Amino acid sequence: MIHQLLVPLADHIGSFRFFESITLRALCAALTAFLVGIVVGPGIIERLSQLRWKEHIASDSARLAEMQRKAGKGGTPTMGGMILVLATATGTLLFARLDQHLVLAALWTMVAMGVLGGIDDRIKLMRIPDPRHPGRFRKGMDAWPKVWGQVLIGGVAMVWIWSTMRGVPGWDLLRVPVLAADGVSLGVLVIPLGVLVLVSTSNAVNLTDGMDGLAAGCAVIVTLVLTVTAYVVGHAGFAPHLEQVFIPQGGELAVFLAALVGGTGGFLWWNCHPARVFMGNTGSMALGGALAVSAVGLRQEVLLIVAGAAFVWEALSVILQVGSFRLRGGKRVFLIAPFHHHLEFKGWPESRVVMSFWIGSAVCGVIALGLQRVL
C-alpha cells in the first residue's frame, strides 16, 4: 500500500523513492508486524480470557495430562494465533506491493487456513460430547473434514499460483539433486504437489505446537531462511549466480515473509515460557499454510524440508509411532509421540526441549542456505 501511495510522489518528494527498495520495505514490514503483535497481544489475550476460550487439558496419555496440569497449562487462553495473523497481515498490507499475485496468494492462504484452524479450535472449546467415545469431548473437527478443508484451500492457492507463474521459464522444474541435474518439468502437476506440501506442512506445524514457544520459535527460523531465499531468487543478478530459477515476484514475497517473521516473533513474545497464550490450530495451520505456499511459489519445496526438519521429524515421529503400534502388535518406538513429549517423558525440562529444537532448526536453516546451489 505504501509503495503504491508514496513512490508515485517521488518526483516531488525525493525521499519517497526509498520505498522502491525491497530491503527497506521488508525491514519495515518485519518491524511493523512485530510491534503490532506486541501492542495488540494483551488486548487479544484479555478478550480470549473473557470469552473463556481457554485450553482444557485433554490427552489420551494420563501421564502427559498430569504433567500439563502440574505445569499450569490448563486455563491458558488459546487461539492466540490470531495475533500473528493480524500482525503479519498488517505488515504485508502496508509495505508489500498488492499487485503481486504471489503475495496475495500467500496472504489469502494464511488467513483462510487461520479461519479453518479457528473453527477447529472453537469446536474443541465448546466441549461437545464425543459420540464415539462416551465420557469424552470432541478434540476439534473430525480428521477428514479438516483435511478436505485444507485440500480445498490448497487447491485454490495452487491453481492461483500456477496460472500466474506458469509463464516463468523453468518455474515448474522440480530439481532433484543427483537424479536430475537440470530438473524435471512438472507442468500442471505442480498443483497436486503444492496441495500435498500445504497439507503436510500445516499438520506438521500443528503437531509441533505442544510446548511454550516450540512451534513459533522454529517457525521464525524457517521463515527467515525462506525470506533470504525469496530475496535471492527474486533478484535478477543473484539468482543466476546461485544457479536458481529467477522468480520475478520473489522479492515482493520476501516482504510478506519478513512480515511473517515479525508477526510470529511478536506472538512468541507472549507465547514463550511461561506462555500467556497458546497459538492453537488458528496459528499453527496459518503458519503452515503460509510457509507451504511461499515454498511452492519460490519452487523451494526441498529447501522447506531441510530448513523445517524439526517439523518433519515431529510428523515422522507420529507416523512411526502409529505404524509401529498397528503393525507390531502394540509395540512403540517412542515413549509417546510427537517427539518433544518423548523427551519430556525422559525427564528433559520443557525449556531444554524447546531450546534444543530451536538450535536444531538454526543448524538446519544454515545447511539449507548453504545448499542453495544444489537445491
PDB file of N, CA, C and O in Angstrom, residues 51-104:
ATOM      1  N   LEU A  51     -13.847 -14.469  27.090  1.00  0.00           N
ATOM      2  CA  LEU A  51     -14.721 -15.387  26.362  1.00  0.00           C
ATOM      3  C   LEU A  51     -14.591 -16.823  26.858  1.00  0.00           C
ATOM      4  O   LEU A  51     -15.296 -17.714  26.378  1.00  0.00           O
ATOM      5  N   ARG A  52     -13.653 -17.029  27.786  1.00  0.00           N
ATOM      6  CA  ARG A  52     -13.368 -18.364  28.326  1.00  0.00           C
ATOM      7  C   ARG A  52     -12.879 -19.326  27.253  1.00  0.00           C
ATOM      8  O   ARG A  52     -13.163 -20.525  27.298  1.00  0.00           O
ATOM      9  N   TRP A  53     -12.182 -18.775  26.273  1.00  0.00           N
ATOM     10  CA  TRP A  53     -11.574 -19.618  25.248  1.00  0.00           C
ATOM     11  C   TRP A  53     -10.204 -20.041  25.761  1.00  0.00           C
ATOM     12  O   TRP A  53      -9.166 -19.512  25.354  1.00  0.00           O
ATOM     13  N   LYS A  54     -10.222 -20.979  26.669  1.00  0.00           N
ATOM     14  CA  LYS A  54      -9.009 -21.396  27.364  1.00  0.00           C
ATOM     15  C   LYS A  54      -8.738 -22.878  27.118  1.00  0.00           C
ATOM     16  O   LYS A  54      -9.648 -23.657  26.858  1.00  0.00           O
ATOM     17  N   GLU A  55      -7.473 -23.222  27.249  1.00  0.00           N
ATOM     18  CA  GLU A  55      -7.046 -24.596  26.992  1.00  0.00           C
ATOM     19  C   GLU A  55      -7.590 -25.534  28.064  1.00  0.00           C
ATOM     20  O   GLU A  55      -7.480 -25.279  29.269  1.00  0.00           O
ATOM     21  N   HIS A  56      -8.183 -26.632  27.600  1.00  0.00           N
ATOM     22  CA  HIS A  56      -8.624 -27.694  28.500  1.00  0.00           C
ATOM     23  C   HIS A  56      -7.642 -28.855  28.382  1.00  0.00           C
ATOM     24  O   HIS A  56      -7.304 -29.287  27.266  1.00  0.00           O
ATOM     25  N   ILE A  57      -7.169 -29.330  29.503  1.00  0.00           N
ATOM     26  CA  ILE A  57      -6.226 -30.443  29.478  1.00  0.00           C
ATOM     27  C   ILE A  57      -6.961 -31.705  29.053  1.00  0.00           C
ATOM     28  O   ILE A  57      -7.854 -32.191  29.747  1.00  0.00           O
ATOM     29  N   ALA A  58      -6.594 -32.223  27.872  1.00  0.00           N
ATOM     30  CA  ALA A  58      -7.220 -33.444  27.360  1.00  0.00           C
ATOM     31  C   ALA A  58      -6.173 -34.218  26.581  1.00  0.00           C
ATOM     32  O   ALA A  58      -5.618 -33.706  25.616  1.00  0.00           O
ATOM     33  N   SER A  59      -5.881 -35.408  27.020  1.00  0.00           N
ATOM     34  CA  SER A  59      -4.870 -36.220  26.355  1.00  0.00           C
ATOM     35  C   SER A  59      -5.192 -37.685  26.548  1.00  0.00           C
ATOM     36  O   SER A  59      -5.767 -38.089  27.571  1.00  0.00           O
ATOM     37  N   ASP A  60      -4.823 -38.486  25.545  1.00  0.00           N
ATOM     38  CA  ASP A  60      -5.002 -39.931  25.673  1.00  0.00           C
ATOM     39  C   ASP A  60      -4.019 -40.515  26.684  1.00  0.00           C
ATOM     40  O   ASP A  60      -4.183 -41.657  27.116  1.00  0.00           O
ATOM     41  N   SER A  61      -2.995 -39.746  27.024  1.00  0.00           N
ATOM     42  CA  SER A  61      -1.998 -40.188  27.993  1.00  0.00           C
ATOM     43  C   SER A  61      -2.294 -39.542  29.344  1.00  0.00           C
ATOM     44  O   SER A  61      -2.220 -38.315  29.489  1.00  0.00           O
ATOM     45  N   ALA A  62      -2.620 -40.348  30.329  1.00  0.00           N
ATOM     46  CA  ALA A  62      -2.899 -39.821  31.665  1.00  0.00           C
ATOM     47  C   ALA A  62      -1.654 -39.166  32.257  1.00  0.00           C
ATOM     48  O   ALA A  62      -1.743 -38.141  32.944  1.00  0.00           O
ATOM     49  N   ARG A  63      -0.494 -39.741  31.961  1.00  0.00           N
ATOM     50  CA  ARG A  63       0.758 -39.184  32.492  1.00  0.00           C
ATOM     51  C   ARG A  63       1.013 -37.796  31.909  1.00  0.00           C
ATOM     52  O   ARG A  63       1.387 -36.868  32.626  1.00  0.00           O
ATOM     53  N   LEU A  64       0.808 -37.640  30.594  1.00  0.00           N
ATOM     54  CA  LEU A  64       1.015 -36.340  29.957  1.00  0.00           C
ATOM     55  C   LEU A  64       0.026 -35.312  30.487  1.00  0.00           C
ATOM     56  O   LEU A  64       0.391 -34.165  30.761  1.00  0.00           O
ATOM     57  N   ALA A  65      -1.236 -35.730  30.644  1.00  0.00           N
ATOM     58  CA  ALA A  65      -2.246 -34.809  31.165  1.00  0.00           C
ATOM     59  C   ALA A  65      -1.875 -34.334  32.563  1.00  0.00           C
ATOM     60  O   ALA A  65      -2.019 -33.147  32.885  1.00  0.00           O
ATOM     61  N   GLU A  66      -1.375 -35.230  33.390  1.00  0.00           N
ATOM     62  CA  GLU A  66      -0.982 -34.859  34.744  1.00  0.00           C
ATOM     63  C   GLU A  66       0.215 -33.905  34.729  1.00  0.00           C
ATOM     64  O   GLU A  66       0.262 -32.940  35.508  1.00  0.00           O
ATOM     65  N   MET A  67       1.175 -34.164  33.848  1.00  0.00           N
ATOM     66  CA  MET A  67       2.332 -33.276  33.737  1.00  0.00           C
ATOM     67  C   MET A  67       1.904 -31.877  33.307  1.00  0.00           C
ATOM     68  O   MET A  67       2.424 -30.870  33.806  1.00  0.00           O
ATOM     69  N   GLN A  68       0.945 -31.801  32.404  1.00  0.00           N
ATOM     70  CA  GLN A  68       0.478 -30.496  31.942  1.00  0.00           C
ATOM     71  C   GLN A  68      -0.303 -29.763  33.020  1.00  0.00           C
ATOM     72  O   GLN A  68      -0.221 -28.542  33.138  1.00  0.00           O
ATOM     73  N   ARG A  69      -1.045 -30.507  33.830  1.00  0.00           N
ATOM     74  CA  ARG A  69      -1.766 -29.869  34.942  1.00  0.00           C
ATOM     75  C   ARG A  69      -0.783 -29.290  35.951  1.00  0.00           C
ATOM     76  O   ARG A  69      -0.950 -28.158  36.432  1.00  0.00           O
ATOM     77  N   LYS A  70       0.255 -30.063  36.283  1.00  0.00           N
ATOM     78  CA  LYS A  70       1.254 -29.587  37.233  1.00  0.00           C
ATOM     79  C   LYS A  70       2.001 -28.371  36.697  1.00  0.00           C
ATOM     80  O   LYS A  70       2.434 -27.506  37.463  1.00  0.00           O
ATOM     81  N   ALA A  71       2.171 -28.318  35.372  1.00  0.00           N
ATOM     82  CA  ALA A  71       2.864 -27.181  34.755  1.00  0.00           C
ATOM     83  C   ALA A  71       1.964 -25.964  34.604  1.00  0.00           C
ATOM     84  O   ALA A  71       2.415 -24.907  34.158  1.00  0.00           O
ATOM     85  N   GLY A  72       0.702 -26.101  34.975  1.00  0.00           N
ATOM     86  CA  GLY A  72      -0.217 -24.970  34.909  1.00  0.00           C
ATOM     87  C   GLY A  72      -0.689 -24.628  33.512  1.00  0.00           C
ATOM     88  O   GLY A  72      -1.056 -23.483  33.243  1.00  0.00           O
ATOM     89  N   LYS A  73      -0.709 -25.631  32.610  1.00  0.00           N
ATOM     90  CA  LYS A  73      -1.126 -25.366  31.224  1.00  0.00           C
ATOM     91  C   LYS A  73      -2.629 -25.128  31.124  1.00  0.00           C
ATOM     92  O   LYS A  73      -3.085 -24.369  30.269  1.00  0.00           O
ATOM     93  N   GLY A  74      -3.407 -25.790  31.988  1.00  0.00           N
ATOM     94  CA  GLY A  74      -4.849 -25.647  31.916  1.00  0.00           C
ATOM     95  C   GLY A  74      -5.285 -24.221  32.225  1.00  0.00           C
ATOM     96  O   GLY A  74      -4.728 -23.563  33.112  1.00  0.00           O
ATOM     97  N   GLY A  75      -6.257 -23.734  31.480  1.00  0.00           N
ATOM     98  CA  GLY A  75      -6.764 -22.391  31.713  1.00  0.00           C
ATOM     99  C   GLY A  75      -6.032 -21.299  30.970  1.00  0.00           C
ATOM    100  O   GLY A  75      -6.427 -20.125  31.034  1.00  0.00           O
ATOM    101  N   THR A  76      -4.971 -21.647  30.236  1.00  0.00           N
ATOM    102  CA  THR A  76      -4.260 -20.649  29.428  1.00  0.00           C
ATOM    103  C   THR A  76      -5.081 -20.336  28.180  1.00  0.00           C
ATOM    104  O   THR A  76      -5.529 -21.263  27.495  1.00  0.00           O
ATOM    105  N   PRO A  77      -5.306 -19.059  27.859  1.00  0.00           N
ATOM    106  CA  PRO A  77      -6.076 -18.731  26.650  1.00  0.00           C
ATOM    107  C   PRO A  77      -5.448 -19.338  25.402  1.00  0.00           C
ATOM    108  O   PRO A  77      -4.218 -19.425  25.285  1.00  0.00           O
ATOM    109  N   THR A  78      -6.280 -19.781  24.492  1.00  0.00           N
ATOM    110  CA  THR A  78      -5.790 -20.347  23.232  1.00  0.00           C
ATOM    111  C   THR A  78      -6.396 -19.575  22.061  1.00  0.00           C
ATOM    112  O   THR A  78      -7.088 -18.583  22.256  1.00  0.00           O
ATOM    113  N   MET A  79      -6.116 -20.014  20.848  1.00  0.00           N
ATOM    114  CA  MET A  79      -6.479 -19.306  19.620  1.00  0.00           C
ATOM    115  C   MET A  79      -5.697 -18.000  19.487  1.00  0.00           C
ATOM    116  O   MET A  79      -6.079 -17.079  18.771  1.00  0.00           O
ATOM    117  N   GLY A  80      -4.545 -17.919  20.181  1.00  0.00           N
ATOM    118  CA  GLY A  80      -3.702 -16.728  20.090  1.00  0.00           C
ATOM    119  C   GLY A  80      -3.035 -16.560  18.739  1.00  0.00           C
ATOM    120  O   GLY A  80      -2.407 -15.532  18.481  1.00  0.00           O
ATOM    121  N   GLY A  81      -3.173 -17.559  17.871  1.00  0.00           N
ATOM    122  CA  GLY A  81      -2.612 -17.435  16.533  1.00  0.00           C
ATOM    123  C   GLY A  81      -3.171 -16.246  15.777  1.00  0.00           C
ATOM    124  O   GLY A  81      -2.554 -15.754  14.822  1.00  0.00           O
ATOM    125  N   MET A  82      -4.342 -15.761  16.202  1.00  0.00           N
ATOM    126  CA  MET A  82      -4.903 -14.574  15.536  1.00  0.00           C
ATOM    127  C   MET A  82      -3.996 -13.369  15.720  1.00  0.00           C
ATOM    128  O   MET A  82      -4.039 -12.433  14.911  1.00  0.00           O
ATOM    129  N   ILE A  83      -3.151 -13.367  16.745  1.00  0.00           N
ATOM    130  CA  ILE A  83      -2.196 -12.271  16.939  1.00  0.00           C
ATOM    131  C   ILE A  83      -1.214 -12.226  15.780  1.00  0.00           C
ATOM    132  O   ILE A  83      -0.990 -11.175  15.168  1.00  0.00           O
ATOM    133  N   LEU A  84      -0.620 -13.379  15.456  1.00  0.00           N
ATOM    134  CA  LEU A  84       0.380 -13.400  14.379  1.00  0.00           C
ATOM    135  C   LEU A  84      -0.260 -13.191  13.014  1.00  0.00           C
ATOM    136  O   LEU A  84       0.344 -12.582  12.122  1.00  0.00           O
ATOM    137  N   VAL A  85      -1.500 -13.668  12.823  1.00  0.00           N
ATOM    138  CA  VAL A  85      -2.183 -13.456  11.550  1.00  0.00           C
ATOM    139  C   VAL A  85      -2.472 -11.970  11.353  1.00  0.00           C
ATOM    140  O   VAL A  85      -2.210 -11.402  10.279  1.00  0.00           O
ATOM    141  N   LEU A  86      -2.993 -11.315  12.384  1.00  0.00           N
ATOM    142  CA  LEU A  86      -3.289  -9.883  12.304  1.00  0.00           C
ATOM    143  C   LEU A  86      -2.022  -9.071  12.090  1.00  0.00           C
ATOM    144  O   LEU A  86      -1.991  -8.157  11.255  1.00  0.00           O
ATOM    145  N   ALA A  87      -0.975  -9.399  12.837  1.00  0.00           N
ATOM    146  CA  ALA A  87       0.272  -8.653  12.731  1.00  0.00           C
ATOM    147  C   ALA A  87       0.907  -8.818  11.354  1.00  0.00           C
ATOM    148  O   ALA A  87       1.360  -7.849  10.730  1.00  0.00           O
ATOM    149  N   THR A  88       0.928 -10.058  10.859  1.00  0.00           N
ATOM    150  CA  THR A  88       1.516 -10.320   9.541  1.00  0.00           C
ATOM    151  C   THR A  88       0.721  -9.630   8.441  1.00  0.00           C
ATOM    152  O   THR A  88       1.300  -9.037   7.523  1.00  0.00           O
ATOM    153  N   ALA A  89      -0.593  -9.716   8.522  1.00  0.00           N
ATOM    154  CA  ALA A  89      -1.438  -9.069   7.518  1.00  0.00           C
ATOM    155  C   ALA A  89      -1.218  -7.561   7.505  1.00  0.00           C
ATOM    156  O   ALA A  89      -1.157  -6.937   6.438  1.00  0.00           O
ATOM    157  N   THR A  90      -1.065  -6.963   8.683  1.00  0.00           N
ATOM    158  CA  THR A  90      -0.841  -5.512   8.762  1.00  0.00           C
ATOM    159  C   THR A  90       0.473  -5.126   8.099  1.00  0.00           C
ATOM    160  O   THR A  90       0.518  -4.192   7.279  1.00  0.00           O
ATOM    161  N   GLY A  91       1.548  -5.827   8.438  1.00  0.00           N
ATOM    162  CA  GLY A  91       2.843  -5.529   7.834  1.00  0.00           C
ATOM    163  C   GLY A  91       2.834  -5.724   6.331  1.00  0.00           C
ATOM    164  O   GLY A  91       3.426  -4.938   5.574  1.00  0.00           O
ATOM    165  N   THR A  92       2.144  -6.773   5.869  1.00  0.00           N
ATOM    166  CA  THR A  92       2.085  -7.058   4.432  1.00  0.00           C
ATOM    167  C   THR A  92       1.271  -6.004   3.690  1.00  0.00           C
ATOM    168  O   THR A  92       1.698  -5.485   2.655  1.00  0.00           O
ATOM    169  N   LEU A  93       0.099  -5.686   4.205  1.00  0.00           N
ATOM    170  CA  LEU A  93      -0.775  -4.716   3.534  1.00  0.00           C
ATOM    171  C   LEU A  93      -0.132  -3.338   3.465  1.00  0.00           C
ATOM    172  O   LEU A  93      -0.352  -2.595   2.508  1.00  0.00           O
ATOM    173  N   LEU A  94       0.681  -2.992   4.444  1.00  0.00           N
ATOM    174  CA  LEU A  94       1.303  -1.669   4.450  1.00  0.00           C
ATOM    175  C   LEU A  94       2.511  -1.580   3.514  1.00  0.00           C
ATOM    176  O   LEU A  94       2.701  -0.554   2.839  1.00  0.00           O
ATOM    177  N   PHE A  95       3.322  -2.633   3.451  1.00  0.00           N
ATOM    178  CA  PHE A  95       4.619  -2.487   2.797  1.00  0.00           C
ATOM    179  C   PHE A  95       4.832  -3.357   1.563  1.00  0.00           C
ATOM    180  O   PHE A  95       5.772  -3.124   0.809  1.00  0.00           O
ATOM    181  N   ALA A  96       4.021  -4.369   1.326  1.00  0.00           N
ATOM    182  CA  ALA A  96       4.181  -5.189   0.116  1.00  0.00           C
ATOM    183  C   ALA A  96       3.390  -4.580  -1.037  1.00  0.00           C
ATOM    184  O   ALA A  96       2.431  -3.835  -0.824  1.00  0.00           O
ATOM    185  N   ARG A  97       3.803  -4.896  -2.231  1.00  0.00           N
ATOM    186  CA  ARG A  97       3.037  -4.482  -3.415  1.00  0.00           C
ATOM    187  C   ARG A  97       1.850  -5.420  -3.563  1.00  0.00           C
ATOM    188  O   ARG A  97       2.013  -6.633  -3.718  1.00  0.00           O
ATOM    189  N   LEU A  98       0.667  -4.856  -3.553  1.00  0.00           N
ATOM    190  CA  LEU A  98      -0.538  -5.664  -3.565  1.00  0.00           C
ATOM    191  C   LEU A  98      -1.006  -6.006  -4.968  1.00  0.00           C
ATOM    192  O   LEU A  98      -2.105  -6.539  -5.144  1.00  0.00           O
ATOM    193  N   ASP A  99      -0.176  -5.694  -5.974  1.00  0.00           N
ATOM    194  CA  ASP A  99      -0.486  -6.118  -7.338  1.00  0.00           C
ATOM    195  C   ASP A  99       0.301  -7.364  -7.719  1.00  0.00           C
ATOM    196  O   ASP A  99       0.305  -7.769  -8.881  1.00  0.00           O
ATOM    197  N   GLN A 100       0.968  -7.988  -6.742  1.00  0.00           N
ATOM    198  CA  GLN A 100       1.775  -9.186  -6.975  1.00  0.00           C
ATOM    199  C   GLN A 100       0.994 -10.409  -6.509  1.00  0.00           C
ATOM    200  O   GLN A 100       0.629 -10.517  -5.325  1.00  0.00           O
ATOM    201  N   HIS A 101       0.747 -11.338  -7.414  1.00  0.00           N
ATOM    202  CA  HIS A 101      -0.126 -12.470  -7.107  1.00  0.00           C
ATOM    203  C   HIS A 101       0.463 -13.429  -6.078  1.00  0.00           C
ATOM    204  O   HIS A 101      -0.281 -14.037  -5.305  1.00  0.00           O
ATOM    205  N   LEU A 102       1.786 -13.592  -6.043  1.00  0.00           N
ATOM    206  CA  LEU A 102       2.381 -14.475  -5.039  1.00  0.00           C
ATOM    207  C   LEU A 102       2.102 -13.953  -3.633  1.00  0.00           C
ATOM    208  O   LEU A 102       1.816 -14.723  -2.712  1.00  0.00           O
ATOM    209  N   VAL A 103       2.203 -12.643  -3.477  1.00  0.00           N
ATOM    210  CA  VAL A 103       1.933 -12.038  -2.171  1.00  0.00           C
ATOM    211  C   VAL A 103       0.469 -12.236  -1.783  1.00  0.00           C
ATOM    212  O   VAL A 103       0.155 -12.646  -0.657  1.00  0.00           O
ATOM    213  N   LEU A 104      -0.428 -11.952  -2.715  1.00  0.00           N
ATOM    214  CA  LEU A 104      -1.861 -12.081  -2.426  1.00  0.00           C
ATOM    215  C   LEU A 104      -2.239 -13.529  -2.133  1.00  0.00           C
ATOM    216  O   LEU A 104      -3.043 -13.797  -1.225  1.00  0.00           O
TER     217      LEU A 104
END
